[in-house]
PDB file of C-alpha atoms in Angstrom:
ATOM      1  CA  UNK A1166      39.211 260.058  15.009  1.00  0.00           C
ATOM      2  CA  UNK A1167      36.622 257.253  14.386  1.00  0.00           C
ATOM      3  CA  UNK A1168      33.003 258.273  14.396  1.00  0.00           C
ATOM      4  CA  UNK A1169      30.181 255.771  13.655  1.00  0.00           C
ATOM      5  CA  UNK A1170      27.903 256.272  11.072  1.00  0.00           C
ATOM      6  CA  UNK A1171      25.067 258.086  12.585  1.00  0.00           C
ATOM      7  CA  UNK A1172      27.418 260.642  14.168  1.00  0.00           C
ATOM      8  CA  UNK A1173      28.928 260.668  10.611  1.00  0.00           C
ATOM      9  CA  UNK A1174      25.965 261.809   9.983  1.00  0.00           C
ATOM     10  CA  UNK A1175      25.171 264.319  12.590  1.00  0.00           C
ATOM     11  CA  UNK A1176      28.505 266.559  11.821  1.00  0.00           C
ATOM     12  CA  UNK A1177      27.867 266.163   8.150  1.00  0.00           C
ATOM     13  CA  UNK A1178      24.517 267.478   8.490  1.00  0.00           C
ATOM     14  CA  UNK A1179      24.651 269.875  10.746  1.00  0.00           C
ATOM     15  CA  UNK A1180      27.836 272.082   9.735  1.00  0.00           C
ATOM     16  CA  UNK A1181      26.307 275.707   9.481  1.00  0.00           C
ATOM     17  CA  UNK A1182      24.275 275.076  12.835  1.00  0.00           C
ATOM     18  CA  UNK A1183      25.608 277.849  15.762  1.00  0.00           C
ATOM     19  CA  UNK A1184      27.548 276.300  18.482  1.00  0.00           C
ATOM     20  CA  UNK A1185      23.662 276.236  20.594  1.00  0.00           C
ATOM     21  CA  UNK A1186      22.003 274.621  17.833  1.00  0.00           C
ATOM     22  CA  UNK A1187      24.560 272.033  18.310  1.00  0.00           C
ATOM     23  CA  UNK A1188      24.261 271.478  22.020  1.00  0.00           C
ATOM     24  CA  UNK A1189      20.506 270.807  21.203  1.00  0.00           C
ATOM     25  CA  UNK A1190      20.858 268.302  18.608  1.00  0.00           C
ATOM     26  CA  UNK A1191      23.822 266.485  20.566  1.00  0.00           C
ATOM     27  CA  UNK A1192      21.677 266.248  23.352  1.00  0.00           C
ATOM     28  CA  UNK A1193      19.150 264.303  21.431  1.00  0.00           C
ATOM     29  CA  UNK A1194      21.924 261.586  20.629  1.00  0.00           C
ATOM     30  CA  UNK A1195      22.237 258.155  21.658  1.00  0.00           C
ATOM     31  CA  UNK A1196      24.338 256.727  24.214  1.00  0.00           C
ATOM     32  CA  UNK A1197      26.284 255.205  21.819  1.00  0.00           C
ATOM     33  CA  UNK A1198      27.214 258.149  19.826  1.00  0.00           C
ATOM     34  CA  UNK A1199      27.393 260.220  22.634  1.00  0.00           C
ATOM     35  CA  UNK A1200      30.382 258.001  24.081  1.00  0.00           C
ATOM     36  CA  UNK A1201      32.190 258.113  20.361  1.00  0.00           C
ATOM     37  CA  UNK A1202      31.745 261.810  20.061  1.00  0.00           C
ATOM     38  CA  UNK A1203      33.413 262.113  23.800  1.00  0.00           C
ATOM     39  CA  UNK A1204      36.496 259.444  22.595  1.00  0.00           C
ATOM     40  CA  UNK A1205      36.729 261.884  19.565  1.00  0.00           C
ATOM     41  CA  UNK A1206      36.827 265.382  21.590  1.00  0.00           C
ATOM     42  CA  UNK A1207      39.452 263.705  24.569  1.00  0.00           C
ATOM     43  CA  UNK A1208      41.955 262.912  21.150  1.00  0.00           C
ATOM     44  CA  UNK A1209      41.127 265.866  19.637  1.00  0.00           C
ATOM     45  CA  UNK A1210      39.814 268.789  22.176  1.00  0.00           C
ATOM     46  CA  UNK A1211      40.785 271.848  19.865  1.00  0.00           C
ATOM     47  CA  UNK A1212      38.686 271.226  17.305  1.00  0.00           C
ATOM     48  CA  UNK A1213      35.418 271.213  19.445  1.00  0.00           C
ATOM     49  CA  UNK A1214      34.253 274.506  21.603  1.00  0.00           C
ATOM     50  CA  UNK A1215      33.757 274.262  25.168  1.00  0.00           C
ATOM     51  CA  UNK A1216      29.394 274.789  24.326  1.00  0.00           C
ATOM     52  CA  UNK A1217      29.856 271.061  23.165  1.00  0.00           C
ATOM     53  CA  UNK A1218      31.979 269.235  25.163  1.00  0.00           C
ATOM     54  CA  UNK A1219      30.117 270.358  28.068  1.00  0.00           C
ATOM     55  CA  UNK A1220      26.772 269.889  26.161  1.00  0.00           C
ATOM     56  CA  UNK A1221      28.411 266.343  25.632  1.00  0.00           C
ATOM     57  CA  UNK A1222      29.084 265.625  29.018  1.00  0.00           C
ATOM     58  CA  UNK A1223      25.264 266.782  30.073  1.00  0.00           C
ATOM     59  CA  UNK A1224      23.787 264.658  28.055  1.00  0.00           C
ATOM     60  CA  UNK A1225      25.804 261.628  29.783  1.00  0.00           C
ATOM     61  CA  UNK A1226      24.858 262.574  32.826  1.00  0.00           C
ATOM     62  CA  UNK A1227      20.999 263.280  32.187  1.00  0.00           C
ATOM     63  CA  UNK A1228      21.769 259.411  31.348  1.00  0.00           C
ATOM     64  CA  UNK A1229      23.116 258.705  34.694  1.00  0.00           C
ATOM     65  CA  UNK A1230      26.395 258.043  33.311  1.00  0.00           C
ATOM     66  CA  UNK A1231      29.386 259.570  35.480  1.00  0.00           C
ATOM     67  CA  UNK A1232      32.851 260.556  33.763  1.00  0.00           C
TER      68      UNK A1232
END
């Protein structure tokens, strides 16, 4: 998994926050970093709970960005 340094960031932050806190805070992120963390949950999809990737893909489309 690659991450970029803000997201590095974000998860090391934000480990003891409940799966909703992290929807919040992920919605908040940039495009960017929002496109990383969904390259990092398609190689890795078992290490993220459903809240998130969905919370993920939200956020991408409150963007106006389609998967």
């Amino acid at each position: 998994m690659k991450y970029s340094p803000k997201l590095n960031q974000f998860l090391a932050e934000n480990t003891e926050l409940t799966n909703e806190q992290k929807a919040e805070k992920i919605a908040k992120l940039e495009t960017d970093d929002l496109f990383d963390l969904m390259r990092n949950v398609e190689e890795a999809q078992d290490k993220y709970s459903g809240m998130v990737i969905k919370t993920v893909a939200g956020a991408l489309l409150a963007k106006n960005i389609f998967l």
